[in-house]
XYZ file of C-alpha atoms in Angstrom:
691
model
C 145.738 122.201 173.311
C 144.483 125.694 172.339
C 141.704 125.952 169.773
C 143.041 126.611 166.294
C 139.912 127.089 164.164
C 136.727 129.066 164.763
C 133.768 129.326 162.410
C 131.159 132.091 162.367
C 128.003 130.721 160.756
C 124.542 132.063 160.004
C 122.119 132.859 157.215
C 123.086 135.226 154.433
C 122.974 138.852 155.553
C 123.334 138.050 159.256
C 126.635 139.956 159.556
C 129.284 137.207 159.585
C 131.885 139.137 157.608
C 131.311 142.338 159.567
C 131.782 140.450 162.840
C 134.955 138.732 161.596
C 136.510 141.987 160.412
C 135.545 143.836 163.600
C 137.013 141.009 165.687
C 140.245 141.213 163.672
C 140.527 144.982 164.247
C 139.970 144.620 167.972
C 142.406 141.713 168.240
C 145.026 143.731 166.359
C 144.486 146.647 168.730
C 145.134 144.385 171.706
C 148.282 142.966 170.118
C 146.994 139.400 169.924
C 148.260 138.857 166.379
C 151.563 140.711 165.919
C 152.116 138.856 162.644
C 149.054 140.551 161.138
C 145.845 139.303 159.524
C 145.358 137.532 156.205
C 141.885 137.898 154.638
C 140.536 136.114 151.584
C 136.973 136.199 150.258
C 136.175 132.729 148.957
C 132.902 133.911 147.343
C 131.453 130.516 148.137
C 127.922 131.378 147.035
C 128.781 133.134 143.787
C 128.357 131.365 140.457
C 132.139 130.959 140.258
C 133.453 130.347 143.815
C 137.135 130.827 144.590
C 138.986 127.529 144.769
C 141.672 126.739 147.315
C 144.276 126.851 144.504
C 143.154 130.366 143.539
C 143.031 131.511 147.157
C 146.526 130.291 147.976
C 147.968 132.507 145.228
C 146.298 135.536 146.821
C 147.566 134.526 150.262
C 151.107 134.066 149.000
C 150.926 137.499 147.386
C 149.932 138.990 150.753
C 152.922 137.171 152.279
C 155.249 138.748 149.702
C 155.573 135.801 147.313
C 154.679 136.918 143.801
C 155.825 137.181 140.189
C 158.964 135.074 139.552
C 159.102 133.982 143.194
C 155.719 132.259 142.901
C 156.036 128.456 142.443
C 154.646 127.251 139.135
C 152.403 124.409 140.328
C 149.524 124.417 142.855
C 151.200 121.659 144.878
C 154.401 123.672 145.322
C 152.391 126.845 146.042
C 150.575 125.118 148.904
C 153.864 123.724 150.222
C 155.426 127.195 150.161
C 152.395 128.706 151.889
C 152.469 126.195 154.748
C 156.245 126.527 155.103
C 156.012 130.311 155.414
C 153.356 130.040 158.111
C 155.402 127.435 159.995
C 158.460 129.717 159.923
C 156.618 132.761 161.228
C 157.249 133.357 164.911
C 154.683 136.149 165.189
C 151.182 134.747 165.493
C 148.816 135.521 162.600
C 145.049 135.477 162.112
C 143.761 133.919 158.900
C 140.189 134.890 157.890
C 138.661 132.611 155.273
C 135.469 134.468 154.470
C 132.284 133.257 152.802
C 133.158 129.582 152.406
C 130.517 127.218 151.069
C 132.432 123.938 150.903
C 135.252 122.344 152.952
C 137.295 121.928 149.759
C 137.704 125.708 149.709
C 139.341 126.035 153.134
C 140.801 122.664 154.181
C 143.923 123.026 151.982
C 144.459 126.545 153.373
C 144.654 125.592 157.057
C 148.110 126.145 158.608
C 150.181 123.102 159.348
C 150.859 124.468 162.847
C 148.732 125.346 165.879
C 150.662 128.586 166.345
C 148.289 130.624 164.184
C 144.533 131.020 164.371
C 141.872 130.605 161.682
C 138.437 132.218 161.462
C 136.044 130.838 158.840
C 132.712 132.422 157.924
C 130.026 130.386 156.171
C 126.296 130.051 155.722
C 126.774 126.313 156.263
C 127.960 124.738 159.488
C 131.339 123.140 158.660
C 131.460 119.603 160.025
C 134.619 118.329 158.313
C 136.736 119.238 161.354
C 136.317 119.719 165.096
C 135.688 123.469 164.903
C 134.375 125.861 167.541
C 131.125 127.138 166.029
C 129.666 130.592 166.644
C 126.113 130.607 165.265
C 124.781 134.124 164.678
C 121.107 134.875 165.229
C 119.056 137.862 164.133
C 119.238 140.944 166.336
C 117.010 141.546 169.322
C 114.238 144.095 168.541
C 115.848 146.821 170.676
C 119.212 146.270 168.983
C 117.563 146.518 165.558
C 116.047 149.855 166.500
C 119.411 151.041 167.829
C 121.201 149.993 164.612
C 118.858 151.976 162.353
C 118.867 154.955 164.725
C 122.683 155.076 164.811
C 122.852 154.749 161.035
C 120.535 157.738 160.580
C 122.271 159.863 163.209
C 125.684 159.077 161.720
C 124.553 160.862 158.577
C 122.569 163.633 160.239
C 122.475 163.949 164.004
C 119.440 166.221 163.615
C 117.359 163.399 162.119
C 114.564 163.137 164.689
C 112.464 160.539 162.900
C 113.460 157.657 165.245
C 112.379 159.721 168.270
C 109.279 161.087 166.546
C 108.110 157.712 165.181
C 109.157 154.966 167.617
C 106.253 152.659 166.709
C 106.856 153.018 162.972
C 110.565 152.316 163.493
C 109.763 149.143 165.405
C 107.319 148.085 162.690
C 110.045 148.651 160.070
C 112.610 146.562 161.950
C 110.006 143.827 162.376
C 109.398 143.881 158.616
C 113.140 143.465 158.109
C 113.067 140.381 160.309
C 115.825 141.994 162.422
C 118.321 140.837 159.789
C 121.334 143.201 159.753
C 121.562 143.318 155.957
C 117.878 144.228 155.618
C 118.224 146.816 158.386
C 121.203 148.401 156.618
C 119.214 148.623 153.412
C 116.226 150.136 155.240
C 118.486 152.698 156.918
C 119.979 153.633 153.553
C 116.503 154.086 152.084
C 115.517 156.348 154.980
C 118.666 158.433 154.469
C 117.806 158.855 150.792
C 114.193 159.827 151.512
C 115.107 162.058 154.434
C 112.087 164.342 153.925
C 109.612 161.468 154.208
C 108.542 159.776 157.426
C 109.370 156.210 158.482
C 105.694 155.246 158.328
C 105.680 155.756 154.538
C 108.368 153.092 154.097
C 106.556 150.760 156.486
C 103.393 151.145 154.411
C 105.263 150.275 151.197
C 106.785 147.144 152.752
C 103.427 145.990 154.133
C 101.662 146.502 150.814
C 104.195 144.290 149.030
C 103.817 140.507 149.096
C 107.597 140.214 149.405
C 109.514 142.747 151.510
C 112.717 141.964 149.599
C 111.224 143.530 146.464
C 110.757 146.914 148.174
C 114.088 146.846 149.983
C 116.110 145.725 146.957
C 114.435 148.335 144.757
C 115.584 151.039 147.137
C 118.963 149.546 147.992
C 121.634 152.247 148.344
C 124.378 150.202 146.653
C 127.310 148.681 148.539
C 128.574 148.388 152.089
C 131.975 149.279 153.567
C 133.454 146.097 152.116
C 132.282 146.823 148.578
C 129.546 144.200 148.725
C 126.132 144.808 147.200
C 123.412 145.601 149.691
C 120.704 143.445 148.109
C 118.629 140.698 149.690
C 117.189 138.560 146.923
C 120.536 137.520 145.359
C 121.733 136.471 148.827
C 118.687 134.240 149.255
C 118.812 132.977 145.674
C 122.421 131.823 145.972
C 121.590 129.842 149.109
C 118.518 128.353 147.414
C 120.404 127.340 144.251
C 122.910 125.306 146.253
C 120.199 123.033 147.644
C 119.436 119.592 146.259
C 116.073 119.015 144.547
C 114.599 117.394 147.670
C 115.945 120.120 149.953
C 114.646 122.950 147.773
C 111.218 121.258 147.515
C 110.928 121.006 151.291
C 112.073 124.605 151.724
C 109.407 125.821 149.285
C 106.663 123.834 151.002
C 107.778 124.974 154.440
C 107.459 128.570 153.208
C 103.767 127.825 152.594
C 103.112 126.605 156.142
C 100.544 128.759 157.950
C 103.105 130.072 160.463
C 106.847 130.750 160.546
C 107.281 128.042 163.210
C 106.078 124.489 162.574
C 106.334 121.165 164.384
C 108.001 118.158 162.756
C 104.735 116.239 162.363
C 103.141 119.156 160.506
C 106.199 119.443 158.225
C 105.861 115.718 157.492
C 102.243 116.333 156.459
C 103.311 119.237 154.234
C 105.982 117.168 152.529
C 103.980 113.953 152.203
C 107.119 111.938 153.043
C 108.262 109.588 155.805
C 109.330 111.206 159.071
C 112.970 110.057 158.929
C 113.347 111.438 155.389
C 111.857 114.790 156.393
C 114.031 115.027 159.511
C 117.186 114.437 157.472
C 116.180 117.157 154.992
C 115.307 119.570 157.787
C 118.700 118.985 159.382
C 120.331 119.793 156.035
C 118.356 123.048 155.812
C 119.285 123.894 159.398
C 122.976 123.297 158.591
C 122.557 125.822 155.756
C 120.885 128.261 158.208
C 117.681 128.359 156.194
C 115.672 126.989 159.119
C 116.349 126.845 162.854
C 115.319 124.094 165.255
C 114.134 124.196 168.857
C 112.911 121.492 171.263
C 109.203 120.842 171.553
C 107.357 120.724 174.874
C 104.768 118.383 173.382
C 106.710 115.234 172.612
C 109.968 113.449 171.934
C 113.171 114.663 170.324
C 111.635 113.853 166.935
C 108.937 116.481 167.616
C 111.239 119.448 167.115
C 109.982 122.890 166.203
C 111.306 124.400 162.969
C 111.388 128.151 162.447
C 112.046 130.040 159.236
C 113.082 133.663 158.907
C 110.289 135.868 157.554
C 112.361 137.052 154.590
C 113.229 133.462 153.644
C 109.507 132.601 153.857
C 108.626 135.516 151.618
C 111.332 134.535 149.135
C 110.220 130.877 148.996
C 106.551 131.791 148.652
C 107.517 134.086 145.795
C 109.349 131.243 144.027
C 106.183 129.122 144.256
C 103.889 131.942 143.124
C 105.822 132.432 139.884
C 105.573 128.799 138.716
C 102.270 127.050 137.883
C 103.561 123.547 138.667
C 104.995 124.652 141.998
C 101.695 126.367 142.854
C 99.816 123.133 142.227
C 102.305 121.210 144.366
C 101.943 123.851 147.076
C 98.132 123.690 147.138
C 98.274 119.924 147.625
C 100.716 120.385 150.493
C 98.510 122.974 152.164
C 95.509 120.654 151.896
C 97.530 117.876 153.556
C 98.601 120.064 156.448
C 95.073 121.406 157.096
C 93.717 117.847 157.248
C 96.573 116.897 159.569
C 95.729 119.842 161.827
C 92.044 118.865 161.901
C 92.852 115.329 163.072
C 95.358 116.428 165.697
C 93.236 119.315 166.979
C 90.129 117.143 167.267
C 92.057 114.538 169.283
C 93.627 117.208 171.489
C 90.371 119.072 172.097
C 88.639 115.852 173.183
C 91.259 115.458 175.895
C 90.315 118.887 177.233
C 86.874 117.579 178.213
C 87.466 113.813 178.418
C 91.023 113.511 179.774
C 91.042 109.702 179.756
C 91.160 107.171 176.952
C 93.140 106.713 173.761
C 93.376 109.930 171.734
C 95.659 108.973 168.901
C 99.041 110.720 169.058
C 98.621 112.098 172.585
C 99.441 110.063 175.656
C 97.628 112.394 178.046
C 95.899 115.727 178.452
C 99.101 117.601 179.333
C 100.740 116.586 176.064
C 97.632 117.569 174.097
C 97.538 121.008 175.741
C 101.272 121.521 175.122
C 100.775 120.716 171.432
C 97.821 123.101 171.125
C 99.808 125.841 172.860
C 102.793 125.400 170.540
C 100.757 125.170 167.335
C 98.185 127.854 168.230
C 99.581 130.526 165.910
C 99.762 128.057 163.012
C 96.271 126.686 163.705
C 94.719 130.153 163.837
C 96.556 131.153 160.652
C 95.406 127.958 158.879
C 91.783 128.801 159.662
C 92.261 132.097 157.789
C 92.714 129.952 154.662
C 88.937 129.430 154.873
C 88.689 132.694 152.937
C 90.092 130.808 149.926
C 87.456 128.769 148.118
C 89.412 125.518 148.022
C 89.900 125.553 151.801
C 86.460 126.824 152.822
C 85.261 123.461 154.158
C 88.457 122.100 155.699
C 89.583 125.311 157.385
C 86.051 125.894 158.749
C 86.100 122.389 160.223
C 89.417 123.208 161.873
C 87.765 126.300 163.362
C 85.125 124.080 165.016
C 87.848 121.887 166.530
C 89.683 124.927 167.899
C 86.816 126.826 169.505
C 86.717 125.176 172.937
C 90.511 125.307 173.371
C 90.798 128.994 172.470
C 88.019 129.962 174.872
C 89.421 127.794 177.659
C 92.871 129.349 177.247
C 91.191 132.768 177.084
C 92.664 133.568 173.668
C 89.476 135.454 172.877
C 90.904 137.576 170.063
C 92.006 134.397 168.290
C 88.648 132.714 168.958
C 86.807 135.689 167.454
C 89.141 135.837 164.447
C 88.751 132.096 163.822
C 84.951 132.239 164.065
C 84.700 135.221 161.728
C 86.866 133.565 159.074
C 84.852 130.346 159.236
C 81.567 132.280 159.191
C 82.557 134.262 156.110
C 83.488 131.035 154.315
C 80.166 129.406 155.209
C 78.255 132.497 154.075
C 80.036 132.569 150.698
C 79.349 128.871 150.224
C 75.675 129.378 151.044
C 75.915 126.850 153.898
C 73.416 128.486 156.237
C 73.508 125.671 158.805
C 77.264 125.917 159.225
C 77.118 129.705 159.206
C 74.626 129.629 162.069
C 76.785 127.187 164.027
C 79.842 129.392 163.583
C 77.837 132.428 164.699
C 77.138 130.605 167.955
C 80.884 129.986 168.390
C 81.492 133.673 167.671
C 78.889 134.692 170.230
C 80.439 132.517 172.937
C 83.890 134.021 172.300
C 82.504 137.565 172.269
C 80.613 136.931 175.484
C 83.693 135.609 177.278
C 85.670 138.585 176.000
C 83.201 140.873 177.736
C 81.592 142.077 174.495
C 78.075 141.135 175.582
C 76.043 143.211 173.123
C 78.001 141.865 170.148
C 77.549 138.351 171.541
C 73.791 138.828 171.773
C 73.712 140.039 168.163
C 75.728 137.026 166.946
C 73.516 134.509 168.774
C 70.395 136.290 167.525
C 71.593 135.996 163.904
C 72.280 132.306 164.528
C 68.776 131.829 165.940
C 67.210 133.557 162.935
C 69.140 131.335 160.512
C 68.129 128.181 162.347
C 64.503 129.382 162.334
C 64.654 129.939 158.568
C 66.205 126.514 158.053
C 63.565 124.930 160.265
C 66.002 123.300 162.710
C 64.061 123.699 165.956
C 66.646 121.917 168.096
C 69.433 124.278 167.060
C 67.033 127.204 167.337
C 66.380 126.208 170.938
C 70.111 125.965 171.597
C 70.565 129.480 170.200
C 67.855 130.770 172.541
C 69.897 129.309 175.398
C 73.018 131.043 174.127
C 71.099 134.325 173.852
C 70.017 133.846 177.459
C 73.604 133.328 178.615
C 74.759 136.443 176.740
C 71.885 138.508 178.145
C 72.754 137.272 181.614
C 76.348 138.400 181.066
C 75.063 141.822 180.025
C 73.081 142.125 183.262
C 69.726 141.942 181.519
C 68.200 139.406 183.917
C 64.533 139.532 182.868
C 65.307 139.055 179.186
C 67.799 136.272 180.029
C 65.100 134.394 181.969
C 62.681 134.828 179.060
C 65.240 133.481 176.570
C 66.033 130.405 178.700
C 62.324 129.798 179.185
C 61.869 129.884 175.409
C 64.712 127.397 174.979
C 63.172 125.079 177.578
C 59.748 125.211 175.920
C 61.176 124.417 172.487
C 63.128 121.422 173.801
C 59.958 120.209 175.538
C 57.991 120.522 172.283
C 60.478 118.450 170.273
C 60.881 115.894 173.073
C 64.616 116.371 173.676
C 64.707 115.679 177.402
C 68.475 115.922 177.805
C 68.599 119.384 176.261
C 65.477 120.321 178.211
C 67.419 119.462 181.368
C 70.265 121.782 180.308
C 67.737 124.536 179.602
C 66.239 124.109 183.074
C 69.725 124.317 184.563
C 70.596 127.485 182.604
C 67.268 128.963 183.631
C 68.132 128.247 187.255
C 71.434 130.114 186.939
C 69.679 133.156 185.457
C 67.014 133.073 188.196
C 69.692 132.935 190.908
C 71.543 135.904 189.447
C 68.244 137.782 189.293
C 67.778 137.178 193.024
C 64.927 134.678 192.606
C 66.725 131.999 194.597
C 63.744 129.805 195.491
C 62.711 129.517 191.831
C 66.338 128.841 190.905
C 66.511 125.893 193.325
C 63.276 124.499 191.851
C 64.740 124.778 188.324
C 67.983 123.000 189.270
C 66.071 120.188 191.017
C 63.937 119.786 187.889
C 67.132 119.569 185.815
C 68.596 116.916 188.159
C 65.470 114.755 187.804
C 65.583 114.992 184.003
C 69.320 114.202 183.870
C 68.699 111.144 186.057
C 65.853 110.084 183.748
C 68.120 110.137 180.677
C 71.035 108.628 182.650
C 73.329 111.613 182.074
C 75.693 111.481 185.052
C 77.723 114.509 183.990
C 74.542 116.504 183.576
C 73.550 115.523 187.109
C 76.958 116.680 188.376
C 76.661 120.037 186.633
C 73.147 120.610 187.947
C 74.194 119.637 191.495
C 76.993 122.203 191.348
C 74.578 124.909 190.225
C 72.086 123.823 192.901
C 74.805 124.222 195.535
C 75.467 127.789 194.363
C 71.751 128.611 194.669
C 71.516 127.018 198.115
C 74.522 129.027 199.298
C 72.887 132.182 197.912
C 69.794 131.274 199.971
C 71.968 131.013 203.088
C 71.884 127.225 203.508
C 75.637 126.475 203.631
C 75.256 122.866 204.828
C 72.997 121.907 201.923
C 75.377 123.676 199.549
C 78.328 121.683 200.932
C 76.417 118.434 200.370
C 75.424 119.362 196.796
C 78.934 120.440 195.818
C 80.463 117.344 197.428
C 78.107 115.083 195.451
C 78.994 116.970 192.253
C 82.732 116.714 192.987
C 82.533 112.939 193.503
C 80.646 112.462 190.224
C 83.198 114.545 188.301
C 86.086 112.704 189.973
C 84.635 109.304 189.034
C 84.131 110.482 185.449
C 87.706 111.768 185.257
C 86.677 115.392 184.672
C 89.536 116.981 186.561
C 88.698 120.543 185.616
C 85.144 120.333 186.943
C 86.389 118.427 189.989
C 88.751 121.318 190.743
C 85.937 123.841 190.336
C 83.755 121.903 192.769
C 86.557 121.758 195.351
C 86.578 125.550 195.116
C 82.787 125.695 195.542
C 83.070 123.420 198.584
C 85.685 125.775 200.002
C 83.386 128.775 199.543
C 80.497 126.963 201.254
C 82.693 125.769 204.129
C 83.905 129.301 204.670
C 80.313 130.570 204.782
C 79.604 127.872 207.401
C 82.452 129.208 209.521
C 84.706 126.187 208.877
C 87.585 128.301 207.545
C 90.440 125.829 208.089
C 88.510 123.181 206.146
C 87.787 125.790 203.501
C 91.519 126.537 203.120
C 92.187 122.813 202.713
C 89.469 122.500 200.031
C 90.836 125.483 198.089
C 94.296 123.921 198.324
C 93.007 120.740 196.642
C 91.347 122.835 193.956
C 94.620 124.693 193.365
C 96.611 121.453 193.019
C 94.342 120.230 190.233
C 94.337 123.547 188.366
C 98.145 123.570 188.576
C 98.245 120.025 187.224
C 96.006 121.106 184.332
C 98.020 124.304 183.753
C 94.760 126.246 184.013
C 96.047 129.696 184.918
C 92.653 131.344 185.207
C 91.404 128.595 187.524
C 94.538 129.029 189.621
C 93.921 132.759 189.844
C 90.323 132.344 191.013
C 91.308 129.701 193.582
C 94.206 131.763 194.925
C 91.843 134.714 195.302
C 89.522 132.517 197.360
C 92.461 131.273 199.442
C 93.534 134.851 200.053
C 90.061 135.814 201.269
C 90.011 132.812 203.604
C 93.378 133.815 205.098
C 92.162 137.383 205.390
C 89.101 136.235 207.325
C 91.238 134.449 209.948
C 93.470 137.517 210.380
C 96.464 136.220 208.396
C 97.306 139.304 206.278
C 100.791 138.096 205.237
C 99.405 134.837 203.824
C 96.485 136.681 202.275
C 98.863 139.136 200.575
C 101.035 136.325 199.244
C 98.000 134.507 197.827
C 96.669 137.696 196.193
C 100.057 138.317 194.548
C 100.178 134.735 193.266
C 96.640 135.181 191.976
C 97.727 138.326 190.112
C 100.580 136.404 188.464
C 98.220 133.580 187.479
C 95.681 136.006 186.002
C 98.471 137.689 184.053
C 99.415 134.300 182.558
C 95.729 133.765 181.766
C 95.417 137.018 179.763
C 93.084 138.468 182.411
C 94.559 141.925 183.171
C 91.480 143.268 184.967
C 91.457 140.392 187.444
C 95.240 140.687 187.868
C 94.967 144.375 188.725
C 92.203 143.689 191.231
C 94.271 140.996 192.964
C 97.287 143.318 193.190
C 95.107 146.002 194.740
C 93.875 143.479 197.320
C 97.483 142.488 198.042
C 98.379 146.125 198.687
C 95.429 146.400 201.032
C 96.675 143.362 202.972
C 100.144 144.913 203.235
C 98.538 147.921 204.903
C 96.588 145.599 207.205
C 99.769 143.734 208.145
C 101.501 147.041 208.922
C 98.622 148.116 211.150
C 98.690 144.786 213.032
C 102.443 145.108 213.499
């Protein structure tokens, strides 16, 4: 049986009516509906919506039934309407526009499957089996094209879109790619034709709510006589919500990011999960939020996204009411505390991938959750700049640091550390400020900003000195040494690590003394003082054994192997790295185990055992793939490529270099990716020469 009813649904301003009318014109042009088109605006979101009884009178009038021919009662009017449609041989299209409730359109459906019906609504109609067409916002390129066409339609000499492509994209982003907002923005640009696009972008960015700027400059009405204003569209949708639905919408507008997981929404709302899910589904049916599956859990762990203009509107509603502001602050406090608990549990699984970690069944699930919530977590830390969240958001920053550096999101790591540091400084918490400065220095160092890293660690050291915390002061000296090493300042790095070692010796912290010896060994090796480096690593191993720190022993053995390989003793290096790998494997430290497989591969290759080296690198790659560590994959693939190159296998070497480039691209490491691509091109030339 052919489909009788279609429904175009989407949020207010998405372009439902425009699409329906355009479809009707095109269908008429193709002769699909020789009986014509009936259109009625049900004004479902106005204060006084059109009822089915009112609509049927308008439909009968369009069918030629009016004045004395019009039946006197609603029942007879509906009967006449259905009879006329049943009698019509020529197929018709009936457009029931802007419906908000099934009671508006159910009585208007034809009593025959000969005709077709197109309903538009902000709510998904579920009273009948209807083919739904959900409209989404425009793609960024389409948004740019819409505004450009609108300007050129008025004046084809308007060169602003060509002259200011970045400003135009920024404007369409500010409009959330919503067609109604884009139309308004285009109208404003037409009116201010002697001003550049950047001036409008600046006005929108300066406003807390973009709708205020756009509505203030709205050019009036569209082709259908409808007002081109945003806020009334959002207000009418908001007013139709129940008290519980509107409360959840307001709180969701206060979430740190536009996209939020179910568990975080539950924390915001302070309600049971099943209650929150039901409310979220209601909001999704009204196209005020959109759902997407989560990679981090079950079907209940959906992701919920809100349009930027809806978020701005809801936040504005809260800002204007003292009671709602108080309710909102409590919700934000709940969600920050939720994020702290989840992030702490997830970050522990990055370093200790075994054991019970609350909501996460394994490391992969924890990483998936961190990846999905990263934007929200980073945004929540920025709340540390507000006095009431200074402590909680700064604690969240501590929980996030290791993950952001591991995933190489260095810009986020730096932003998070700066926000937490500013909060600690304002609160006069010098100990926390110094700790955050160390986190900042580590992120800066890994981002290649060595001098800034040295400055951050030096400020941390000075604060710890003033406080009188000699242990933390020693740790900062070690961090300064690492940053100096990264800057290529070997002598100063050795001096800093020596200072750290001496301080740990003075206070009797043997475990940290062992780490200082190990760091000193790394700096000595990089300075070319290999014999001294080996002595330092052996000293570290003895100390780690003395304090029964097996993981410390494994780390020191790995560093010892690197020094031995640098000295030219490949066999000793293989033994050291193998011992380290076994210790990491027993402890369940898969990441370090993978790294040691790679080190074994490098040592085997130096010993001339290339096939064994390729096998070792393959095992390293398998683990990094399991851990979804893209940077580790890139490094290992590079090593594999070199091994293939050394046994005259240019095709395999090229393939491995290209895979390495892809992995480095995923890992936000463009320099390494470019280098790997250049090596791949070199291998292509080598393959051609051998051919």
